mmCIF file of N, CA and C in Angstrom:
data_model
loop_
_atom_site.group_PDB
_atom_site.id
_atom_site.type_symbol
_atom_site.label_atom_id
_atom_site.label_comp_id
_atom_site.label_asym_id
_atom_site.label_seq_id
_atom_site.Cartn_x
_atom_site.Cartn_y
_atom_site.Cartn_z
ATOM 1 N N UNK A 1 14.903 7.440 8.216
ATOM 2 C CA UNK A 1 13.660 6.685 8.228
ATOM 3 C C UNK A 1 12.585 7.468 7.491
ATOM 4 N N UNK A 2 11.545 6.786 6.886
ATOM 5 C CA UNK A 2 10.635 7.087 5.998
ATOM 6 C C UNK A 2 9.807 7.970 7.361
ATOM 7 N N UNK A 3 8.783 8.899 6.729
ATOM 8 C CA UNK A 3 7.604 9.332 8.013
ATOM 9 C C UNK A 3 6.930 8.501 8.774
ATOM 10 N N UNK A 4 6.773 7.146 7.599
ATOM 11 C CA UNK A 4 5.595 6.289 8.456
ATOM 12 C C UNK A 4 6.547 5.510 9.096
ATOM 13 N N UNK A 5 7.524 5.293 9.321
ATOM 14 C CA UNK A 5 7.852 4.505 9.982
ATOM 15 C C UNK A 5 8.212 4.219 11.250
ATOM 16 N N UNK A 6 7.408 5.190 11.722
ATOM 17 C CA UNK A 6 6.919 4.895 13.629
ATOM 18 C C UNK A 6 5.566 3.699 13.111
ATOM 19 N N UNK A 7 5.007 3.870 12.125
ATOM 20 C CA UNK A 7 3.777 3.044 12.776
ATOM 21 C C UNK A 7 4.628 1.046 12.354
ATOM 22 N N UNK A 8 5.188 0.903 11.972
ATOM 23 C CA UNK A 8 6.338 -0.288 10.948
ATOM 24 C C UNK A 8 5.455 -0.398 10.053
ATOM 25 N N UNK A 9 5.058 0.380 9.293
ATOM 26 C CA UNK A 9 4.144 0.077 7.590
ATOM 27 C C UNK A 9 5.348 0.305 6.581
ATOM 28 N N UNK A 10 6.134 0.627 6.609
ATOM 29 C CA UNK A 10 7.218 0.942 5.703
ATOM 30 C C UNK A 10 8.720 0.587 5.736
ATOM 31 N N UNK A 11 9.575 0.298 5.045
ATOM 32 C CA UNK A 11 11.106 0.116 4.607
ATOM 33 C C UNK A 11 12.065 1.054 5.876
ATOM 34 N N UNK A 12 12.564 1.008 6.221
ATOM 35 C CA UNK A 12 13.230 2.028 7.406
ATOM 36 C C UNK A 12 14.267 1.995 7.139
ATOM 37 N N UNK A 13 14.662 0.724 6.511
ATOM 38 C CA UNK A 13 16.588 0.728 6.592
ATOM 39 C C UNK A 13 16.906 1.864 5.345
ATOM 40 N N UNK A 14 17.627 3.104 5.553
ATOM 41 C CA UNK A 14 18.578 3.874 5.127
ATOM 42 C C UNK A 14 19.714 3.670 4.339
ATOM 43 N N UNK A 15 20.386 3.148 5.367
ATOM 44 C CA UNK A 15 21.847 2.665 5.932
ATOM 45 C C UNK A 15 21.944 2.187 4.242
ATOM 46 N N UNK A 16 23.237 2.787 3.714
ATOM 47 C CA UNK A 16 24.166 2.767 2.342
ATOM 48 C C UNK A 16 24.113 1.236 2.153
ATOM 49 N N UNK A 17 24.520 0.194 3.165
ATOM 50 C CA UNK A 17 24.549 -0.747 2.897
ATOM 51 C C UNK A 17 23.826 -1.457 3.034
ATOM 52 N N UNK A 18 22.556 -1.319 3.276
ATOM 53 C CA UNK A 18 21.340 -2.069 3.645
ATOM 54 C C UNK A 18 20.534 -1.602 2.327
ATOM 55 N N UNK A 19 20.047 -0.837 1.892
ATOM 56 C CA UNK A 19 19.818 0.277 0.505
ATOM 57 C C UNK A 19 19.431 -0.496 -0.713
ATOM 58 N N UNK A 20 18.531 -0.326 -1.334
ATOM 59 C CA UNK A 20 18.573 -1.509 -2.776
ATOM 60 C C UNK A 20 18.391 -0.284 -3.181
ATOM 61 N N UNK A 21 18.999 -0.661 -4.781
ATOM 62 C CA UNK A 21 19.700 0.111 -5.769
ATOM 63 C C UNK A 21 18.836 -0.751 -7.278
ATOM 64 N N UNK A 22 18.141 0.416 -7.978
ATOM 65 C CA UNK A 22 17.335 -0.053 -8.951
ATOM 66 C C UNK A 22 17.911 0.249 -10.285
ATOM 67 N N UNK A 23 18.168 -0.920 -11.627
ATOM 68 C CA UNK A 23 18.806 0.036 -12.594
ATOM 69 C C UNK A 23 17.703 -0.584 -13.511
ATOM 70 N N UNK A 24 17.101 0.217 -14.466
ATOM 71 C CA UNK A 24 16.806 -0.229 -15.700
ATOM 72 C C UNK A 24 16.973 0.911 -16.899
ATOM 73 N N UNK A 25 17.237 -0.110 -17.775
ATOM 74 C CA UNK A 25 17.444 0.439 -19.266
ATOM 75 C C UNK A 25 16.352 0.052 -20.154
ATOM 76 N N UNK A 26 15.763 1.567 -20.813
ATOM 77 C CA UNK A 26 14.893 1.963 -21.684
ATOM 78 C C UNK A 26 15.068 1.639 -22.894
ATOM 79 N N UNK A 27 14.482 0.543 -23.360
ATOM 80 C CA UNK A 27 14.728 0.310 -24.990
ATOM 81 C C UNK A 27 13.255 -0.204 -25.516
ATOM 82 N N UNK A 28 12.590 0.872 -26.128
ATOM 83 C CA UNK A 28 11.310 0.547 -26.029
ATOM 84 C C UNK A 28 11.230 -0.208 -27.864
ATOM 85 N N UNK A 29 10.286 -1.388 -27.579
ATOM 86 C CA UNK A 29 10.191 -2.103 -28.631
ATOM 87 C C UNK A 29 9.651 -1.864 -30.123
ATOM 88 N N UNK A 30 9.199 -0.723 -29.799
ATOM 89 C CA UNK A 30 8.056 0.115 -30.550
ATOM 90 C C UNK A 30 6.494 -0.446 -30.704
ATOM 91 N N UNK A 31 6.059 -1.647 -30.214
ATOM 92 C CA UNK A 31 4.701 -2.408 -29.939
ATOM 93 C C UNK A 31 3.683 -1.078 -29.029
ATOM 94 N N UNK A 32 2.535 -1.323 -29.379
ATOM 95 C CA UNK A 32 1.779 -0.796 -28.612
ATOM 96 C C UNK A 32 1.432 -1.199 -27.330
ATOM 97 N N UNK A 33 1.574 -0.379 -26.420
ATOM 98 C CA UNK A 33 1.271 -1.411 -24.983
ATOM 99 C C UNK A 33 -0.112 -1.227 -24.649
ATOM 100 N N UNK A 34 -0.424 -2.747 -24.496
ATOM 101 C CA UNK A 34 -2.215 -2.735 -24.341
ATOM 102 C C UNK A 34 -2.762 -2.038 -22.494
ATOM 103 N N UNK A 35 -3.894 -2.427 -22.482
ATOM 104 C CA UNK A 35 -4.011 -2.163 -21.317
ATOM 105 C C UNK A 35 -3.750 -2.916 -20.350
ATOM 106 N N UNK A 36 -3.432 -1.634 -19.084
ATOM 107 C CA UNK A 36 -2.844 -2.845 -17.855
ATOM 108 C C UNK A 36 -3.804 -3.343 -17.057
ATOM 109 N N UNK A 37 -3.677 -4.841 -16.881
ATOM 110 C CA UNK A 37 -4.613 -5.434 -15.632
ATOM 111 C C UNK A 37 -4.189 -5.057 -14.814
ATOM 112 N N UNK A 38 -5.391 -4.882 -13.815
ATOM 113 C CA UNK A 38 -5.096 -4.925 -12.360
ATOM 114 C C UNK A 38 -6.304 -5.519 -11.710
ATOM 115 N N UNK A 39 -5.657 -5.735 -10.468
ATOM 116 C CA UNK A 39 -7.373 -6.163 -9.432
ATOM 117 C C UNK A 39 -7.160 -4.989 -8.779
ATOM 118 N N UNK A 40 -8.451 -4.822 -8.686
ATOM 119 C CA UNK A 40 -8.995 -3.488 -7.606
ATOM 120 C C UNK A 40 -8.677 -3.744 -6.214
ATOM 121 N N UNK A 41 -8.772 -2.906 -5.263
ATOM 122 C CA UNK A 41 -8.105 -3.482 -3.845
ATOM 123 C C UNK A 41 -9.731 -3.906 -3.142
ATOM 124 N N UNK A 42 -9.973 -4.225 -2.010
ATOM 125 C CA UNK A 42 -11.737 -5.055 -1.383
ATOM 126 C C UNK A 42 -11.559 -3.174 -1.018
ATOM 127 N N UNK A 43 -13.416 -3.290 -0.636
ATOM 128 C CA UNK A 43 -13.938 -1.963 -0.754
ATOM 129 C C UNK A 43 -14.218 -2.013 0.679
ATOM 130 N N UNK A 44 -14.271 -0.579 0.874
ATOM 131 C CA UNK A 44 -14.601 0.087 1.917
ATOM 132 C C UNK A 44 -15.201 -0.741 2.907
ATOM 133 N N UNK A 45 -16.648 -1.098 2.746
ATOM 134 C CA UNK A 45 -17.292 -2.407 3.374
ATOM 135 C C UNK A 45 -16.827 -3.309 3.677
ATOM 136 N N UNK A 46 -16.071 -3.862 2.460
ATOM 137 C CA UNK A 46 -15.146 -5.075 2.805
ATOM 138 C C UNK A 46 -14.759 -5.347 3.939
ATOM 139 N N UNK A 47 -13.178 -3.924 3.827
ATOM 140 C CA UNK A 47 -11.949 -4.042 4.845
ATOM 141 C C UNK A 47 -13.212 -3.385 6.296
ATOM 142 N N UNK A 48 -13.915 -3.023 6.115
ATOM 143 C CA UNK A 48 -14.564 -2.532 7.625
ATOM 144 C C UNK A 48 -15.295 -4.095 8.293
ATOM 145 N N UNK A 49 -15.207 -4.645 7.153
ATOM 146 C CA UNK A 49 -15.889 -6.451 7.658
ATOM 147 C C UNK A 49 -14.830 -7.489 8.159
ATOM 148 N N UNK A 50 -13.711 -6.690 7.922
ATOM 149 C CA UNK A 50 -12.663 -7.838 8.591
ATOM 150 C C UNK A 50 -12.187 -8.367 9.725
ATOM 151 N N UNK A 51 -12.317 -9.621 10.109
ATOM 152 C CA UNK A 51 -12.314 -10.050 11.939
ATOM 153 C C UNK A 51 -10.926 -10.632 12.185
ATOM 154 N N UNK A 52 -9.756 -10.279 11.304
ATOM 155 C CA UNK A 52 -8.656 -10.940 11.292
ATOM 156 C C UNK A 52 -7.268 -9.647 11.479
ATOM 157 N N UNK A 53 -6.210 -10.043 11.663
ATOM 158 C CA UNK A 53 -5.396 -9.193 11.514
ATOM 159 C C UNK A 53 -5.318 -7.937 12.622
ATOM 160 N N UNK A 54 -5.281 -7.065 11.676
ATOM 161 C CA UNK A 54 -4.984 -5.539 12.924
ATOM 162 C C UNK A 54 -6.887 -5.174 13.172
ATOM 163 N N UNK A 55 -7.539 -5.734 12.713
ATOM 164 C CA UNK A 55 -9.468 -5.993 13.139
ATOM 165 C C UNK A 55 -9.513 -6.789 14.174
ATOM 166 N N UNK A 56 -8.905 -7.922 14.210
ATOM 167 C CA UNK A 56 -9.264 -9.065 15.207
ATOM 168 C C UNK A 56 -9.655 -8.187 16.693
ATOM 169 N N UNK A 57 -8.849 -7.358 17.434
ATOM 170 C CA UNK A 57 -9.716 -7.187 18.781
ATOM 171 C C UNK A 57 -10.233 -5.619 18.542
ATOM 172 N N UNK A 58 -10.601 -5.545 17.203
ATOM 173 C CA UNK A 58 -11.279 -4.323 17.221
ATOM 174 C C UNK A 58 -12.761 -4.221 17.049
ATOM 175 N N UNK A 59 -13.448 -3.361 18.239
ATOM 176 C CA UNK A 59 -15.034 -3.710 18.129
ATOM 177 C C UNK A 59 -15.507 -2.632 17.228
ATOM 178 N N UNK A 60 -16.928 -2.466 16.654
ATOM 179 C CA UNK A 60 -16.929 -1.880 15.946
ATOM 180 C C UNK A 60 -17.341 -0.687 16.247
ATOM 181 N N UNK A 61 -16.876 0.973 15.721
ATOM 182 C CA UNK A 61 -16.792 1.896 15.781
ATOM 183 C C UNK A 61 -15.593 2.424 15.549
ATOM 184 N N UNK A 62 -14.960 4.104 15.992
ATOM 185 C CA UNK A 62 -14.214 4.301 15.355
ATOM 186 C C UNK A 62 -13.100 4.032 14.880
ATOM 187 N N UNK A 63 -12.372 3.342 16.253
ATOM 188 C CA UNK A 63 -11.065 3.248 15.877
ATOM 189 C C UNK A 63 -11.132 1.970 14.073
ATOM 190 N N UNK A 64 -12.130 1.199 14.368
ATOM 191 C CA UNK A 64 -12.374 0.374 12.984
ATOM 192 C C UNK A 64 -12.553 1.476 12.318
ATOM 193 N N UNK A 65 -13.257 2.344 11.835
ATOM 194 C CA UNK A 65 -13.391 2.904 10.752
ATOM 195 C C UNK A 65 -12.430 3.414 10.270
ATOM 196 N N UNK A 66 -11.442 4.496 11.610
ATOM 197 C CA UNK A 66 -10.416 5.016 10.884
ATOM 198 C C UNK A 66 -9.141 4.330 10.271
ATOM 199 N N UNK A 67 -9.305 2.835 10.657
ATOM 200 C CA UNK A 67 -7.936 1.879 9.893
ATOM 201 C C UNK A 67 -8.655 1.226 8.650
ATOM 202 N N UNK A 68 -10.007 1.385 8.495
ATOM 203 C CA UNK A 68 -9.839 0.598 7.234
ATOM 204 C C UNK A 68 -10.560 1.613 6.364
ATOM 205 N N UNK A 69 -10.320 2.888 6.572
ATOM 206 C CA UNK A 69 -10.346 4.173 6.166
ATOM 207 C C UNK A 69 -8.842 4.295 5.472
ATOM 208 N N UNK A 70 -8.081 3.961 6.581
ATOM 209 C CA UNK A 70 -6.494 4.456 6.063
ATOM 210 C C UNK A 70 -5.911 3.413 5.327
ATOM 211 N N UNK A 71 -6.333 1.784 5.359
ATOM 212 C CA UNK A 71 -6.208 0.778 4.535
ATOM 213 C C UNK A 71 -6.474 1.081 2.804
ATOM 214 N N UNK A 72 -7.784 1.627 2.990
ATOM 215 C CA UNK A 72 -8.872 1.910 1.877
ATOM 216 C C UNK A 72 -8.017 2.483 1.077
ATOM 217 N N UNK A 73 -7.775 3.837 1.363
ATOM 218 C CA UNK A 73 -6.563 4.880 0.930
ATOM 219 C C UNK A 73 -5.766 4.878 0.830
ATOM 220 N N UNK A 74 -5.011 3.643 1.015
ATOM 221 C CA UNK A 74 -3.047 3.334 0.771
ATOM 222 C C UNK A 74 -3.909 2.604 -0.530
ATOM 223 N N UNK A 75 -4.752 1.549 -0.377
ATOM 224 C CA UNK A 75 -4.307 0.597 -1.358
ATOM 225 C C UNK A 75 -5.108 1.525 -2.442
ATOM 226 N N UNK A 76 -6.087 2.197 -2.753
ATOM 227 C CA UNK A 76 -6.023 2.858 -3.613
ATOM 228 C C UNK A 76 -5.264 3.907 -4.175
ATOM 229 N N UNK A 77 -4.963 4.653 -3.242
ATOM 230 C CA UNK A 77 -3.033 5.368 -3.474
ATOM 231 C C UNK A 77 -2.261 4.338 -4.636
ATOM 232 N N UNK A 78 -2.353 3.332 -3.814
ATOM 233 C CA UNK A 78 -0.982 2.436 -4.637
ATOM 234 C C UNK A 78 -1.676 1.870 -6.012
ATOM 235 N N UNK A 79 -2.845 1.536 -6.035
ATOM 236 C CA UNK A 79 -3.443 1.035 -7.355
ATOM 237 C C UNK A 79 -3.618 2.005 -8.479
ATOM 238 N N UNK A 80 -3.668 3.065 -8.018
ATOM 239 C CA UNK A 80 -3.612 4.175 -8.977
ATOM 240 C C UNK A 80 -2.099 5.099 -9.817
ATOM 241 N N UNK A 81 -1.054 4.209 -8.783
ATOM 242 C CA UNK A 81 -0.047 5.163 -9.133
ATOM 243 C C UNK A 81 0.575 5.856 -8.962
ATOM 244 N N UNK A 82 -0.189 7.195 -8.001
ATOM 245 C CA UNK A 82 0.220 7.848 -7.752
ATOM 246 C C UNK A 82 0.891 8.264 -6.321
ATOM 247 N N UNK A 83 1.473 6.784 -5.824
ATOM 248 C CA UNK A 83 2.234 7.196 -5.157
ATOM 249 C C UNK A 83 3.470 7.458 -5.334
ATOM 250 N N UNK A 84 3.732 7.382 -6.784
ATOM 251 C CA UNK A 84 5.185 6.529 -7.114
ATOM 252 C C UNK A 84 5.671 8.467 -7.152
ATOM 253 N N UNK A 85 6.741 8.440 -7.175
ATOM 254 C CA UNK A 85 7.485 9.527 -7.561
ATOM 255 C C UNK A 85 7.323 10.519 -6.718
#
């Protein structure tokens, strides 16, 4: 199992046969690759404004801050990249 996966935010299955298996082949076209879109993930304020989901019976103070603290920081983790590898 992955670390996070006491909290269930993540993939857990291991198991050889449960497992996805990624192949790709590099054949680059020689084109220039333009820039990549992306949408930005909602900001700080945002996710601290949310009354739905894992917010719904949360009043406001810390325990809100520190999840859409740790929201904030995955999805910018992941928008940037650098979680990969």
């Amino acid at each position: 199992k992955r670390p996070d996966a006491k909290t269930n935010q993540s993939y857990n299955a291991q198991a050889a046969e449960r497992d996805m298996v990624y192949c790709f082949c590099f054949a680059p076209s020689g084109d220039k690759v333009g820039k990549q879109q992306i949408k930005m993930p909602p900001s700080l304020k945002t996710i601290k404004g949310c009354t739905d989901g894992p917010f719904k019976h949360l009043g406001q103070g810390v325990q809100r801050d520190a999840l859409a603290k740790q929201l904030h920081n995955r999805f910018i983790t992941e928008v940037s990249g650098t979680h990969v590898g």
